[in-house]
Amino acid sequence: MKQLHMKGRILQLINDQLDAGLWDWQVSNILEREYAISGSYWRGTTRVTLTDLYSSGIIESVEEQLDEQGYFGLGKVLFKFRLSDFGRQRMRDTALI
């Protein structure tokens, strides 16, 4: 069976958490496992995709903290995202939910 494109899968993962949200590093870890990818390139790609979804209003940040564990680099800002109402509607429109 063909895998869903990563952007769609990211939205599904965030949607599955409802209003609790999901940290960017958690999204990255799940994608690395599910798509059999690894490394800084893919972690960066995940963050860029999340930034794109955030800037288009599909997801919203509900919490931020400094990366003290080194998921993306010590001192960088980590974001916890949830789906916006607009994002949920767009997912319905594109049959992702």
PDB file of C-alpha atoms in Angstrom:
ATOM      1  CA  MET A   1       0.000   0.000   0.000  1.00  0.00           C
ATOM      2  CA  LYS A   2       1.293   3.438  -0.932  1.00  0.00           C
ATOM      3  CA  GLN A   3       2.114   5.791   1.963  1.00  0.00           C
ATOM      4  CA  LEU A   4       0.396   9.117   2.357  1.00  0.00           C
ATOM      5  CA  HIS A   5       2.515  12.161   1.512  1.00  0.00           C
ATOM      6  CA  MET A   6       4.359  13.512   4.551  1.00  0.00           C
ATOM      7  CA  LYS A   7       2.431  16.771   4.809  1.00  0.00           C
ATOM      8  CA  GLY A   8      -0.841  14.852   4.953  1.00  0.00           C
ATOM      9  CA  ARG A   9       0.569  12.433   7.512  1.00  0.00           C
ATOM     10  CA  ILE A  10       1.786  15.332   9.678  1.00  0.00           C
ATOM     11  CA  LEU A  11      -1.732  16.744   9.681  1.00  0.00           C
ATOM     12  CA  GLN A  12      -3.184  13.359  10.614  1.00  0.00           C
ATOM     13  CA  LEU A  13      -0.728  12.993  13.500  1.00  0.00           C
ATOM     14  CA  ILE A  14      -1.538  16.441  14.865  1.00  0.00           C
ATOM     15  CA  ASN A  15      -5.268  15.898  14.363  1.00  0.00           C
ATOM     16  CA  ASP A  16      -5.082  12.605  16.287  1.00  0.00           C
ATOM     17  CA  GLN A  17      -3.982  14.566  19.364  1.00  0.00           C
ATOM     18  CA  LEU A  18      -7.094  16.762  19.218  1.00  0.00           C
ATOM     19  CA  ASP A  19      -6.530  19.857  21.345  1.00  0.00           C
ATOM     20  CA  ALA A  20      -3.617  18.421  23.346  1.00  0.00           C
ATOM     21  CA  GLY A  21      -1.169  19.148  20.545  1.00  0.00           C
ATOM     22  CA  LEU A  22       1.997  17.418  19.429  1.00  0.00           C
ATOM     23  CA  TRP A  23       5.594  18.633  19.740  1.00  0.00           C
ATOM     24  CA  ASP A  24       7.590  19.148  16.557  1.00  0.00           C
ATOM     25  CA  TRP A  25      10.228  16.660  17.744  1.00  0.00           C
ATOM     26  CA  GLN A  26       7.508  14.046  18.309  1.00  0.00           C
ATOM     27  CA  VAL A  27       6.234  14.549  14.762  1.00  0.00           C
ATOM     28  CA  SER A  28       9.778  14.157  13.454  1.00  0.00           C
ATOM     29  CA  ASN A  29      10.386  10.966  15.455  1.00  0.00           C
ATOM     30  CA  ILE A  30       7.162   9.380  14.209  1.00  0.00           C
ATOM     31  CA  LEU A  31       7.883  10.279  10.581  1.00  0.00           C
ATOM     32  CA  GLU A  32      11.419   8.917  10.799  1.00  0.00           C
ATOM     33  CA  ARG A  33      10.059   5.616  12.075  1.00  0.00           C
ATOM     34  CA  GLU A  34       7.098   5.346   9.687  1.00  0.00           C
ATOM     35  CA  TYR A  35       8.944   6.455   6.536  1.00  0.00           C
ATOM     36  CA  ALA A  36      12.268   4.752   7.387  1.00  0.00           C
ATOM     37  CA  ILE A  37      14.212   8.016   7.164  1.00  0.00           C
ATOM     38  CA  SER A  38      16.713   9.623   9.509  1.00  0.00           C
ATOM     39  CA  GLY A  39      19.166  12.429   9.896  1.00  0.00           C
ATOM     40  CA  SER A  40      19.296  16.167  10.162  1.00  0.00           C
ATOM     41  CA  TYR A  41      18.016  16.666   6.598  1.00  0.00           C
ATOM     42  CA  TRP A  42      14.725  14.928   7.389  1.00  0.00           C
ATOM     43  CA  ARG A  43      14.362  16.600  10.784  1.00  0.00           C
ATOM     44  CA  GLY A  44      14.874  19.938   9.030  1.00  0.00           C
ATOM     45  CA  THR A  45      12.383  19.008   6.328  1.00  0.00           C
ATOM     46  CA  THR A  46       9.818  18.202   9.011  1.00  0.00           C
ATOM     47  CA  ARG A  47      10.361  21.576  10.688  1.00  0.00           C
ATOM     48  CA  VAL A  48      10.078  23.433   7.375  1.00  0.00           C
ATOM     49  CA  THR A  49       6.829  21.611   6.606  1.00  0.00           C
ATOM     50  CA  LEU A  50       5.462  22.473  10.047  1.00  0.00           C
ATOM     51  CA  THR A  51       6.473  26.117   9.496  1.00  0.00           C
ATOM     52  CA  ASP A  52       4.633  26.099   6.174  1.00  0.00           C
ATOM     53  CA  LEU A  53       1.492  24.659   7.789  1.00  0.00           C
ATOM     54  CA  TYR A  54       1.738  27.185  10.623  1.00  0.00           C
ATOM     55  CA  SER A  55       2.209  30.189   8.332  1.00  0.00           C
ATOM     56  CA  SER A  56      -0.807  29.157   6.258  1.00  0.00           C
ATOM     57  CA  GLY A  57      -2.998  28.970   9.379  1.00  0.00           C
ATOM     58  CA  ILE A  58      -3.614  25.221   9.181  1.00  0.00           C
ATOM     59  CA  ILE A  59      -1.908  24.519  12.498  1.00  0.00           C
ATOM     60  CA  GLU A  60      -1.332  26.766  15.499  1.00  0.00           C
ATOM     61  CA  SER A  61       1.323  26.818  18.188  1.00  0.00           C
ATOM     62  CA  VAL A  62       0.036  26.114  21.683  1.00  0.00           C
ATOM     63  CA  GLU A  63       3.343  25.985  23.552  1.00  0.00           C
ATOM     64  CA  GLU A  64       7.021  26.758  23.012  1.00  0.00           C
ATOM     65  CA  GLN A  65      10.172  25.849  24.919  1.00  0.00           C
ATOM     66  CA  LEU A  66      13.935  25.813  24.417  1.00  0.00           C
ATOM     67  CA  ASP A  67      15.450  22.581  23.136  1.00  0.00           C
ATOM     68  CA  GLU A  68      17.468  21.385  26.109  1.00  0.00           C
ATOM     69  CA  GLN A  69      17.589  17.759  24.919  1.00  0.00           C
ATOM     70  CA  GLY A  70      19.144  18.436  21.522  1.00  0.00           C
ATOM     71  CA  TYR A  71      16.284  17.156  19.363  1.00  0.00           C
ATOM     72  CA  PHE A  72      16.949  19.866  16.778  1.00  0.00           C
ATOM     73  CA  GLY A  73      19.909  21.616  18.368  1.00  0.00           C
ATOM     74  CA  LEU A  74      20.507  22.903  21.857  1.00  0.00           C
ATOM     75  CA  GLY A  75      18.917  26.284  22.436  1.00  0.00           C
ATOM     76  CA  LYS A  76      16.574  26.153  19.446  1.00  0.00           C
ATOM     77  CA  VAL A  77      12.891  26.723  20.074  1.00  0.00           C
ATOM     78  CA  LEU A  78      10.574  23.700  20.079  1.00  0.00           C
ATOM     79  CA  PHE A  79       6.912  24.108  19.201  1.00  0.00           C
ATOM     80  CA  LYS A  80       3.828  22.198  20.219  1.00  0.00           C
ATOM     81  CA  PHE A  81       1.169  22.366  17.506  1.00  0.00           C
ATOM     82  CA  ARG A  82      -2.512  21.623  17.209  1.00  0.00           C
ATOM     83  CA  LEU A  83      -4.827  21.789  14.245  1.00  0.00           C
ATOM     84  CA  SER A  84      -6.745  25.026  13.756  1.00  0.00           C
ATOM     85  CA  ASP A  85     -10.436  25.058  12.849  1.00  0.00           C
ATOM     86  CA  PHE A  86      -9.390  26.128   9.354  1.00  0.00           C
ATOM     87  CA  GLY A  87      -6.942  23.212   9.188  1.00  0.00           C
ATOM     88  CA  ARG A  88      -9.597  20.740  10.265  1.00  0.00           C
ATOM     89  CA  GLN A  89     -11.899  22.026   7.518  1.00  0.00           C
ATOM     90  CA  ARG A  90      -9.102  21.782   4.934  1.00  0.00           C
ATOM     91  CA  MET A  91      -8.476  18.185   6.019  1.00  0.00           C
ATOM     92  CA  ARG A  92     -12.153  17.409   5.475  1.00  0.00           C
ATOM     93  CA  ASP A  93     -12.033  19.128   2.074  1.00  0.00           C
ATOM     94  CA  THR A  94      -9.073  16.994   0.997  1.00  0.00           C
ATOM     95  CA  ALA A  95     -10.399  13.737   2.503  1.00  0.00           C
ATOM     96  CA  LEU A  96      -7.612  13.431   5.068  1.00  0.00           C
ATOM     97  CA  ILE A  97     -10.263  12.960   7.778  1.00  0.00           C
TER      98      ILE A  97
END
